[in-house]
Coordinates of C-alpha atoms in Angstrom, one line a residue:
Chain A
M1 CA 298.0 204.0 184.1
E2 CA 295.9 204.0 180.9
T3 CA 297.4 201.7 178.3
A4 CA 297.6 204.6 175.8
D5 CA 299.7 206.6 178.3
R6 CA 302.3 203.9 178.7
K7 CA 305.7 204.3 177.2
K8 CA 306.4 202.0 174.3
V9 CA 309.2 199.4 174.3
L10 CA 310.1 197.6 171.1
I11 CA 311.7 194.2 171.6
V12 CA 313.6 192.9 168.6
D13 CA 314.9 189.3 168.5
D14 CA 314.7 186.4 166.1
E15 CA 314.4 184.0 169.0
E16 CA 310.7 183.6 169.7
D17 CA 311.3 182.3 173.3
M18 CA 313.2 185.5 174.2
I19 CA 310.5 187.7 172.8
W20 CA 307.8 185.7 174.6
S21 CA 309.8 185.7 177.9
L22 CA 310.4 189.5 177.8
Q23 CA 306.9 190.2 176.7
K24 CA 305.5 188.1 179.6
N25 CA 307.9 189.1 182.4
L26 CA 309.1 192.6 181.8
P27 CA 305.9 194.6 182.7
N28 CA 305.0 194.6 186.3
D29 CA 303.5 197.1 188.9
N30 CA 306.7 199.2 188.8
L31 CA 307.2 199.1 185.1
Q32 CA 304.0 199.7 183.2
V33 CA 305.0 199.8 179.6
A34 CA 303.5 198.8 176.3
I35 CA 305.5 196.1 174.6
L36 CA 305.9 195.9 170.8
T37 CA 307.8 193.1 169.2
A38 CA 309.7 192.4 166.0
S39 CA 311.5 189.3 164.9
S40 CA 314.0 191.1 162.6
G41 CA 315.7 194.5 162.2
N42 CA 313.7 195.3 159.1
E43 CA 310.4 194.6 160.8
A44 CA 311.6 196.9 163.7
L45 CA 312.4 199.7 161.2
A46 CA 308.9 199.3 159.7
I47 CA 307.3 199.7 163.1
L48 CA 309.5 202.7 163.9
Q49 CA 308.2 204.4 160.7
K50 CA 304.6 204.1 161.9
T51 CA 304.8 204.3 165.7
E52 CA 306.6 206.5 168.2
V53 CA 308.7 204.2 170.3
D54 CA 310.5 205.3 173.5
L55 CA 313.0 202.4 173.9
I56 CA 314.4 199.6 171.7
I57 CA 315.8 196.4 173.1
T58 CA 317.5 194.5 170.4
D59 CA 319.6 191.4 169.9
I60 CA 322.7 191.8 167.8
K61 CA 322.8 188.6 165.7
M62 CA 319.6 188.4 163.6
P63 CA 318.8 187.5 160.0
G64 CA 318.9 190.6 157.7
I65 CA 320.2 193.7 159.4
S66 CA 322.0 193.2 162.7
G67 CA 321.1 194.8 166.0
I68 CA 324.0 197.3 165.6
D69 CA 322.7 198.3 162.1
L70 CA 319.3 198.7 163.7
L71 CA 320.8 200.9 166.4
I72 CA 322.5 203.2 163.9
A73 CA 319.3 203.4 161.7
A74 CA 317.0 204.0 164.6
R75 CA 319.2 206.7 166.2
K76 CA 319.5 208.4 162.8
A77 CA 315.7 208.4 162.4
C78 CA 314.8 209.2 166.0
P79 CA 317.9 210.8 167.7
G80 CA 316.4 210.7 171.2
I81 CA 315.5 207.1 171.2
A82 CA 317.2 204.8 173.8
V83 CA 318.5 201.5 172.6
I84 CA 319.6 198.6 174.7
V85 CA 321.6 195.9 172.9
M86 CA 321.7 192.4 174.1
T87 CA 323.8 189.4 172.9
A88 CA 324.7 185.9 173.8
Y89 CA 328.1 186.3 172.1
P90 CA 329.7 189.4 173.8
S91 CA 333.0 190.8 172.6
A92 CA 334.9 194.0 173.4
E93 CA 334.5 195.1 169.7
S94 CA 330.8 194.8 169.6
K95 CA 330.4 196.5 173.0
N96 CA 332.5 199.4 171.8
E97 CA 330.5 199.6 168.6
V98 CA 327.3 199.7 170.5
M99 CA 328.5 202.4 172.9
E100 CA 330.1 204.5 170.1
N101 CA 326.9 204.5 168.1
G102 CA 324.8 205.9 171.0
G103 CA 323.6 202.6 172.6
L104 CA 322.4 203.0 176.1
C105 CA 324.0 199.8 177.3
F106 CA 325.2 196.4 176.3
I107 CA 323.7 193.4 178.0
E108 CA 324.9 189.8 178.0
K109 CA 322.4 186.9 177.7
P110 CA 321.2 185.4 179.9
F111 CA 320.4 188.3 182.1
D112 CA 318.5 189.0 185.3
I113 CA 315.0 190.2 184.5
N114 CA 315.0 192.6 187.5
Q115 CA 318.2 194.2 186.2
M116 CA 316.7 194.6 182.8
R117 CA 313.7 196.3 184.3
C118 CA 316.0 198.6 186.3
T119 CA 317.8 199.6 183.1
I120 CA 314.6 200.2 181.2
R121 CA 313.2 202.3 184.0
Q122 CA 316.4 204.4 184.1
A123 CA 316.2 204.8 180.3
L124 CA 312.6 205.8 180.4
H125 CA 312.8 208.2 183.3
Q126 CA 316.1 209.9 182.8
G127 CA 315.7 213.7 183.2
S128 CA 312.5 213.4 185.2
S129 CA 313.9 213.0 188.7
F130 CA 315.0 215.5 191.4
E131 CA 318.6 216.4 192.1
G132 CA 320.1 218.1 195.1
K133 CA 321.5 217.7 198.6
V134 CA 319.8 216.3 201.7
S135 CA 321.6 216.2 205.1
G136 CA 321.1 214.6 208.4
L137 CA 320.1 211.2 207.1
Q138 CA 321.8 207.9 208.0
L139 CA 322.9 205.7 205.1
T140 CA 320.7 202.9 206.4
D141 CA 317.7 205.3 206.2
I142 CA 318.4 206.0 202.5
I143 CA 318.8 202.3 201.8
Q144 CA 315.5 201.6 203.5
V145 CA 313.8 204.4 201.5
N146 CA 315.2 202.9 198.3
R147 CA 314.0 199.4 199.4
L148 CA 310.5 200.7 200.2
S149 CA 310.1 202.7 197.0
Q150 CA 311.6 199.8 195.1
A151 CA 314.0 202.2 193.5
S152 CA 316.4 201.2 190.7
T153 CA 319.3 203.6 191.2
A154 CA 322.8 203.8 192.6
L155 CA 324.3 205.5 195.7
R156 CA 327.9 206.8 195.8
I157 CA 329.1 207.1 199.3
R158 CA 332.3 209.0 200.3
A159 CA 333.8 208.9 203.8
D160 CA 337.3 209.4 205.2
G161 CA 339.0 209.3 201.9
A162 CA 337.2 206.1 200.8
E163 CA 334.5 205.7 198.3
G164 CA 331.9 203.0 197.7
T165 CA 328.9 202.5 195.4
L166 CA 325.7 200.6 196.1
Y167 CA 323.5 199.6 193.1
F168 CA 319.8 199.0 193.6
S169 CA 317.4 197.1 191.3
E170 CA 313.7 197.5 192.3
G171 CA 314.7 198.2 195.9
S172 CA 317.1 195.3 196.2
I173 CA 320.9 195.8 196.5
V174 CA 322.3 193.9 193.6
H175 CA 325.9 195.1 193.6
A176 CA 328.4 197.1 195.6
T177 CA 332.0 198.2 195.1
C178 CA 334.4 199.7 197.5
G179 CA 338.1 200.0 196.5
D180 CA 339.2 196.5 195.6
L181 CA 336.2 194.9 197.2
E182 CA 332.9 194.1 195.5
G183 CA 329.7 192.3 196.4
E184 CA 328.7 191.8 200.1
E185 CA 332.2 192.4 201.3
A186 CA 332.0 195.9 199.7
F187 CA 328.6 196.5 201.2
Y188 CA 329.7 195.7 204.7
R189 CA 332.7 198.0 204.3
I190 CA 330.5 200.8 203.1
I191 CA 327.9 200.3 205.9
N192 CA 330.7 200.7 208.4
F193 CA 331.5 204.2 207.1
K194 CA 331.1 206.8 209.9
G195 CA 329.4 209.8 208.2
G196 CA 330.3 211.3 204.8
Q197 CA 328.6 212.3 201.6
I198 CA 326.0 210.4 199.6
E199 CA 325.1 211.0 196.0
A200 CA 322.3 209.3 194.1
F201 CA 322.7 208.7 190.4
F202 CA 321.6 206.4 187.6
P203 CA 324.5 204.2 186.5
P204 CA 325.3 204.3 182.8
T205 CA 325.8 200.6 182.5
L206 CA 324.0 197.6 184.0
P207 CA 326.1 196.1 186.8
E208 CA 326.7 192.4 187.2
T209 CA 324.7 191.0 190.1
T210 CA 327.0 190.1 192.9
I211 CA 324.5 190.3 195.8
D212 CA 321.3 188.4 196.2
T213 CA 320.9 188.6 199.9
P214 CA 317.7 190.5 200.9
V215 CA 318.2 194.1 202.0
D216 CA 316.9 193.4 205.5
V217 CA 319.4 190.6 206.1
L218 CA 322.2 192.8 204.7
L219 CA 321.3 195.6 207.1
L220 CA 320.9 193.2 210.0
K221 CA 324.3 191.6 209.4
G222 CA 325.9 195.0 208.7
T223 CA 324.6 196.5 212.0
M224 CA 325.7 193.4 213.9
M225 CA 329.2 193.6 212.4
A226 CA 329.4 197.3 213.1
D227 CA 328.5 196.7 216.8
E228 CA 331.0 193.9 217.0
Q229 CA 333.6 196.1 215.4
E230 CA 333.0 198.8 218.0
Q231 CA 333.4 196.2 220.7
A232 CA 336.6 195.0 219.2
D233 CA 337.9 198.6 218.9
R234 CA 337.0 199.3 222.5
H235 CA 338.7 196.0 223.5
Q236 CA 341.8 196.9 221.5
A237 CA 341.9 200.3 223.1
D238 CA 341.8 198.5 226.5
G239 CA 344.8 196.4 225.6
G240 CA 343.2 193.4 223.8
T241 CA 344.3 192.1 220.4
A242 CA 342.8 193.0 217.0
D243 CA 342.9 189.5 215.5
G244 CA 339.4 188.6 216.7
T245 CA 340.6 186.7 219.8
G246 CA 340.2 189.8 221.9
G247 CA 336.4 189.7 221.8
G248 CA 335.4 191.0 218.3
P249 CA 334.2 188.7 215.5
P250 CA 336.8 187.6 213.0
G251 CA 336.7 189.4 209.6
V252 CA 334.2 192.1 210.6
A253 CA 334.7 193.7 207.2
G254 CA 332.4 191.0 205.8
G255 CA 334.7 188.3 204.3
P256 CA 334.0 184.6 204.6
A257 CA 335.1 184.5 208.2
A258 CA 332.4 187.1 209.0
M259 CA 329.8 185.0 207.1
D260 CA 330.9 182.0 209.3
F261 CA 330.5 184.1 212.3
F262 CA 327.0 185.2 211.2
A263 CA 326.1 181.6 210.5
K264 CA 327.2 180.5 214.0
E265 CA 325.6 183.4 215.7
Y266 CA 322.3 182.6 214.2
G267 CA 322.6 178.9 214.4
M268 CA 322.7 178.6 210.7
D269 CA 324.7 175.6 209.4
E270 CA 326.5 175.5 206.1
L271 CA 323.6 173.6 204.4
K272 CA 321.1 176.2 205.5
Q273 CA 323.5 178.9 204.3
L274 CA 323.6 177.3 200.9
L275 CA 319.8 177.3 200.8
T276 CA 319.8 181.1 201.3
E277 CA 321.4 181.3 197.9
F278 CA 317.9 180.5 196.6
T279 CA 315.8 182.4 199.1
G280 CA 318.0 185.4 198.4
I281 CA 316.7 185.5 194.8
S282 CA 313.8 188.0 194.5
G283 CA 310.5 186.1 194.5
V284 CA 311.8 182.8 195.9
N285 CA 310.3 182.3 199.3
T286 CA 311.1 178.7 200.2
A287 CA 313.9 176.3 199.6
C288 CA 313.9 172.8 201.0
L289 CA 316.3 169.9 200.7
V290 CA 314.2 166.7 200.9
G291 CA 315.2 163.0 201.1
R292 CA 313.8 161.0 198.2
D293 CA 311.6 159.3 200.9
G294 CA 310.0 162.7 201.5
F295 CA 311.5 163.4 204.8
L296 CA 312.9 166.9 205.2
L297 CA 316.6 167.3 205.5
E298 CA 316.9 171.1 205.7
S299 CA 314.7 174.1 204.8
I300 CA 314.3 177.8 204.8
A301 CA 310.7 178.7 204.4
L302 CA 308.2 181.5 204.3
S303 CA 306.2 181.6 207.5
G304 CA 303.2 179.4 207.2
V305 CA 304.7 176.9 204.8
D306 CA 304.5 173.4 206.3
T307 CA 307.8 172.2 204.9
E308 CA 307.5 168.6 206.3
M309 CA 304.2 168.2 204.4
I310 CA 305.6 169.9 201.3
G311 CA 308.6 167.5 201.4
A312 CA 306.3 164.5 201.6
I313 CA 304.0 165.7 198.8
A314 CA 306.9 166.8 196.6
S315 CA 308.6 163.4 196.9
S316 CA 305.5 161.9 195.3
G317 CA 305.8 164.4 192.4
F318 CA 309.5 163.9 192.1
G319 CA 309.2 160.1 192.3
A320 CA 306.4 160.1 189.7
S321 CA 308.4 162.3 187.3
E322 CA 311.4 160.0 187.7
A323 CA 309.3 156.9 187.3
M324 CA 307.9 158.2 184.1
G325 CA 311.4 159.0 182.7
N326 CA 312.4 155.4 183.6
Q327 CA 309.4 154.0 181.9
L328 CA 310.1 156.1 178.8
Q329 CA 313.8 155.3 179.0
K330 CA 314.6 159.0 179.1
G331 CA 317.6 158.6 181.4
G332 CA 318.2 160.5 184.6
M333 CA 316.0 163.4 185.5
S334 CA 317.8 166.8 185.8
M335 CA 315.0 169.2 186.8
T336 CA 311.2 169.5 186.7
M337 CA 309.0 172.5 187.2
V338 CA 305.3 172.7 188.0
E339 CA 303.9 176.1 187.0
Y340 CA 300.9 177.3 189.1
E341 CA 298.8 180.4 188.8
N342 CA 300.7 182.1 191.5
G343 CA 304.2 180.9 190.6
P344 CA 306.3 177.8 190.0
V345 CA 307.7 175.0 192.1
M346 CA 311.0 173.6 190.9
L347 CA 312.3 170.2 191.8
S348 CA 315.9 169.2 191.1
P349 CA 317.8 166.0 192.2
V350 CA 320.7 166.3 194.6
G351 CA 322.9 163.2 194.5
S352 CA 321.1 159.9 194.5
E353 CA 319.2 160.3 197.7
A354 CA 317.7 163.8 197.8
F355 CA 316.2 166.6 195.8
L356 CA 315.7 170.4 196.1
V357 CA 312.3 172.0 196.2
I358 CA 312.3 175.7 195.3
I359 CA 309.0 177.6 195.7
A360 CA 308.7 180.9 193.9
D361 CA 306.3 183.7 193.1
K362 CA 305.2 184.2 189.5
D363 CA 307.7 187.1 189.0
A364 CA 310.7 185.2 190.1
N365 CA 313.6 184.9 187.7
L366 CA 313.6 181.2 186.7
G367 CA 316.8 181.5 184.8
M368 CA 318.6 182.7 187.9
I369 CA 317.1 179.9 190.0
R370 CA 318.3 177.4 187.3
L371 CA 321.8 178.9 187.3
K372 CA 321.9 178.8 191.2
I373 CA 320.9 175.1 191.1
K374 CA 323.6 174.3 188.7
K375 CA 326.1 176.3 190.6
H376 CA 325.4 174.9 194.1
V377 CA 323.9 171.4 193.7
R378 CA 327.3 169.6 194.0
E379 CA 328.1 171.6 197.2
I380 CA 324.7 170.9 198.7
E381 CA 325.2 167.2 197.9
E382 CA 328.6 167.2 199.7
K383 CA 327.4 169.1 202.7
A384 CA 324.3 167.0 203.1
G385 CA 326.1 163.7 202.4
V386 CA 323.4 162.5 200.1
Chain B
M1 CA 300.4 121.7 213.0
K2 CA 298.6 120.7 209.9
K3 CA 298.2 123.5 207.4
D4 CA 294.6 124.5 206.6
T5 CA 295.0 124.8 202.9
K6 CA 291.4 125.4 202.2
K7 CA 291.4 128.5 204.4
D8 CA 294.7 129.8 202.9
N9 CA 293.3 129.5 199.4
I10 CA 290.6 132.1 200.1
L11 CA 292.1 135.4 199.2
D12 CA 291.7 138.1 201.8
I13 CA 291.0 141.1 199.6
A14 CA 292.3 143.5 202.2
H15 CA 295.7 141.7 202.2
V16 CA 295.8 141.5 198.4
S17 CA 295.0 145.2 198.1
F18 CA 297.6 146.3 200.6
L19 CA 300.4 144.1 199.2
D20 CA 299.6 145.0 195.6
M21 CA 299.2 148.7 196.5
I22 CA 302.9 148.7 197.7
K23 CA 303.9 147.4 194.3
V24 CA 301.8 150.1 192.6
M25 CA 303.4 152.7 194.8
I26 CA 306.9 151.5 193.9
T27 CA 306.1 151.5 190.1
M28 CA 304.4 154.9 190.2
G29 CA 306.7 156.9 192.4
G30 CA 309.8 154.9 193.0
A31 CA 310.9 152.8 196.0
A32 CA 312.2 155.7 198.1
N33 CA 308.9 157.6 197.8
A34 CA 306.9 154.4 198.6
K35 CA 309.1 153.8 201.6
G36 CA 308.5 157.3 202.9
T37 CA 304.8 157.0 202.4
L38 CA 304.6 153.7 204.4
I39 CA 306.8 155.1 207.2
R40 CA 304.7 158.3 207.4
N41 CA 301.6 156.1 207.5
A42 CA 303.0 154.1 210.4
L43 CA 304.1 157.1 212.3
G44 CA 300.6 158.6 211.8
A45 CA 299.1 155.5 213.3
A46 CA 301.5 155.5 216.2
A47 CA 300.7 159.2 216.9
R48 CA 297.1 158.2 217.7
M49 CA 298.2 155.8 220.5
R50 CA 297.9 156.9 224.0
E51 CA 300.7 158.0 226.3
V52 CA 301.5 155.8 229.2
D53 CA 303.9 155.7 232.2
Y54 CA 304.9 152.5 234.0
E55 CA 306.3 152.7 237.5
S56 CA 309.0 150.1 236.7
F57 CA 310.4 147.9 234.0
E58 CA 308.6 144.9 235.7
E59 CA 305.3 146.7 235.4
Y60 CA 306.1 147.3 231.7
L61 CA 306.7 143.6 231.2
E62 CA 303.5 142.8 233.0
A63 CA 301.6 145.0 230.7
M64 CA 303.3 143.3 227.8
E65 CA 302.2 139.9 229.1
N66 CA 298.5 141.0 229.4
T67 CA 298.7 143.0 226.1
T68 CA 297.7 146.3 227.6
N69 CA 301.2 147.6 226.7
P70 CA 300.9 149.9 223.6
V71 CA 303.8 148.0 221.9
A72 CA 302.0 144.7 222.4
M73 CA 298.8 146.3 221.1
V74 CA 300.3 147.0 217.7
E75 CA 302.4 143.8 217.2
G76 CA 301.4 141.2 219.8
K77 CA 303.4 140.1 222.8
S78 CA 307.2 140.1 222.7
R79 CA 309.3 138.0 225.0
H80 CA 311.9 139.5 227.2
M81 CA 315.1 137.5 226.6
G82 CA 317.1 139.3 229.4
D83 CA 319.1 142.5 229.4
H84 CA 316.3 144.5 227.8
V85 CA 316.6 142.4 224.6
F86 CA 313.2 141.3 223.2
G87 CA 312.1 138.7 220.7
L88 CA 308.8 138.8 218.8
A89 CA 307.7 135.3 217.8
K90 CA 305.3 136.2 215.0
C91 CA 305.6 138.9 212.4
P92 CA 302.4 140.9 212.4
F93 CA 302.4 140.7 208.6
G94 CA 302.8 136.9 208.6
P95 CA 299.2 136.1 207.9
S96 CA 299.0 138.6 205.0
I97 CA 302.2 137.2 203.4
N98 CA 301.0 133.6 203.9
N99 CA 297.6 134.3 202.4
Y100 CA 299.1 136.1 199.4
T101 CA 301.8 133.6 198.6
A102 CA 299.4 130.7 199.1
V103 CA 297.5 131.9 196.1
F104 CA 300.0 133.9 194.0
K105 CA 303.1 131.8 195.0
K106 CA 305.4 134.8 195.4
L107 CA 305.3 138.3 196.7
P108 CA 304.9 141.1 194.1
D109 CA 307.8 142.4 192.0
G110 CA 309.7 145.4 193.3
Y111 CA 309.8 144.3 196.9
D112 CA 313.5 143.6 196.9
D113 CA 314.2 147.2 195.7
F114 CA 312.0 148.5 198.4
T115 CA 313.7 146.5 201.1
S116 CA 317.2 147.7 199.9
E117 CA 315.8 151.2 200.0
F118 CA 314.6 150.8 203.6
N119 CA 318.0 149.5 204.7
K120 CA 319.8 152.5 203.4
P121 CA 320.9 155.1 206.0
S122 CA 318.5 158.0 206.2
R123 CA 317.3 160.7 208.5
V124 CA 314.1 158.8 209.5
T125 CA 315.7 155.5 210.1
D126 CA 318.3 157.2 212.2
M127 CA 315.6 159.0 214.1
Y128 CA 313.8 155.8 215.0
R129 CA 316.8 153.5 215.1
I130 CA 315.4 151.1 212.5
G131 CA 316.5 149.6 209.1
E132 CA 320.2 149.6 208.5
G133 CA 320.1 146.0 207.5
A134 CA 317.2 144.9 209.8
G135 CA 314.7 145.2 207.0
V136 CA 313.8 141.9 205.3
S137 CA 310.6 142.9 203.5
P138 CA 308.7 146.1 202.8
F139 CA 306.5 145.3 205.8
C140 CA 309.4 146.1 208.1
A141 CA 309.1 149.8 206.8
V142 CA 305.7 149.8 208.5
H143 CA 306.3 147.6 211.5
Q144 CA 309.6 148.9 212.8
P145 CA 308.9 152.7 212.8
M146 CA 305.5 152.1 214.2
R147 CA 306.9 150.2 217.2
S148 CA 309.7 152.8 217.8
A149 CA 307.2 155.7 217.5
V150 CA 304.8 154.0 219.9
A151 CA 307.6 153.5 222.3
D152 CA 308.2 157.3 222.2
K153 CA 304.9 157.6 223.9
I154 CA 305.9 155.3 226.8
T155 CA 307.8 156.3 229.9
I156 CA 309.1 154.0 232.7
G157 CA 309.4 155.7 236.0
G158 CA 309.0 159.0 234.2
K159 CA 312.0 158.3 231.9
K160 CA 311.7 158.0 228.1
I161 CA 312.4 154.7 226.4
R162 CA 314.0 154.1 223.1
I163 CA 313.7 151.0 220.9
Y164 CA 316.7 149.8 218.8
Q165 CA 315.8 147.4 216.0
L166 CA 318.6 144.8 216.1
G167 CA 317.4 142.2 213.6
C168 CA 314.6 140.6 211.7
K169 CA 313.9 137.3 209.9
S170 CA 312.0 136.8 206.7
G171 CA 309.4 134.0 206.1
S172 CA 312.1 132.1 204.1
G173 CA 314.4 132.2 207.2
H174 CA 316.8 134.9 205.9
K175 CA 318.1 136.9 208.9
G176 CA 318.8 140.7 208.6
F177 CA 321.0 142.4 211.2
A178 CA 321.2 146.1 211.9
D179 CA 324.9 146.2 212.8
K180 CA 324.7 150.0 213.4
W181 CA 322.1 149.6 216.1
I182 CA 323.6 146.4 217.5
K183 CA 326.8 148.3 218.1
E184 CA 325.1 151.4 219.5
S185 CA 323.0 149.3 221.9
G186 CA 325.9 147.3 223.1
V187 CA 324.1 144.0 222.5
D188 CA 326.2 141.0 221.3
R189 CA 325.5 140.1 217.7
E190 CA 325.5 136.4 218.7
V191 CA 322.7 137.1 221.1
V192 CA 320.6 138.7 218.3
D193 CA 321.4 135.7 216.0
K194 CA 320.2 133.3 218.7
V195 CA 317.0 135.3 219.4
L196 CA 316.2 135.2 215.7
D197 CA 316.5 131.4 215.6
S198 CA 313.2 131.2 217.4
H199 CA 311.7 134.7 216.7
M200 CA 311.0 136.8 213.7
C201 CA 312.1 140.2 215.2
C202 CA 314.6 141.2 217.8
Y203 CA 314.9 144.6 219.5
F204 CA 316.5 146.3 222.4
L205 CA 314.7 148.6 224.9
S206 CA 316.8 151.4 226.4
I207 CA 315.5 153.5 229.4
E208 CA 317.0 156.9 228.9
G209 CA 319.0 158.7 231.7

């Protein structure tokens, strides 16, 4: 796409890091937009007077006029303009104020960059897609189509009086709801529906990410659970019990018991399962737990990555970073990252005897990786006994 | 025997470089990383040794005696003390240590940290049944895994053998015992202690089922 043809997105934030990060990470092959930036609401209004902008992404709290004031002024000057408001200090009042004044959605910082792209694409392409009915397709077919086309959309599925919704961001399923269930549990319930109606739509608000397992893995697990459920149903019909002792796997609806079943079925221990928390993040292809001596303790790796060798080499890097900190009396090391042309490698200590190596592509969401490390490091330490 | 002080006072630069390199590795990358590097180096060397099968334990001992046995080739002859317990009279790193300390009086700084690191439980020490208290110097992190990895290439009557490092003695006479491997091998700790009275290294050879 020619640069001049690209839709224009104006990012408004007084935090230079945020502007830099969005400017660098938002545009990709599926979102070719021109980025304009402003460090205050007044600067943004000045740009709007001279340039036709398709979408504004603004922080709320800024020196001078606030993001909400900017939203009101921008919508008054350009009624069709879409405005996404983001804040690190969310409240019900500010959210209501944003929505009442025509804001497209309200996003909390920090956010998943993929989800932000999804929202932007929805905002920029609303009204330009087909609508209608298609019959004879399986739900798994539609999920695969969304995955292949890297769609950012949502599917509402109704069957036998139940209703569930799957949310996609760039082809990945990031959220699911079904009755009281949400996340993977909801996905597995929905995938077990036998026939019904499917409706595709653009969700009005950005859903919270509750699923980071790759679509292929979700479908594999879902299919396996459906097969096992059928076996269990058949067994029950033949006089067996329904509590899982009669042949079917426990918790086929996808709860923790089902996850354990999956782990056992595929020889995946708890430690490996924890590492899938990282490889489930889009763009992360390898996660290793390495002893500080460089010997590998556990790994999930992209085919072709020699994790034993990576562990040995990474221990030199990790040891050297730590030695430098000791020399400079900087205290314990919490995390280090080496950024290469094709993506970063992150190293993070786990207990006193090991460290994590996360290898990612350049588009990977570093904030999400950091959050996952913080969330799971203690559990990994316990499971590994390091 | 009278000590040849003149000879000892000539520094062997290969020895100095190696011993000081260990210190540099500890300083630059930490004791754990240095330990891993030395162990990987030892395993790499062992991987280049040939595979061999002995018809019987007696034939294994005979090969040990005439130093055609791969274990003897990397560390010298060890003596069978009975019940598959072996004693090695001389530490393969003894000459390097003596040469270094004759000139510099003491071994480089950081060696104690390294030795403690080697004795910590870890995946690699479990895999080769080494360390766990049997380390008395950084050189044990080279010697012990190398012997165990070389033994992985030996069979007796077609059966795999495994080495359990039971204990080791430093040049100053300090004895280190690997209680974990002593217990697992079923060898009496007193036997190990006695073997170490007259040897620098003590290990057990098990012929697997």
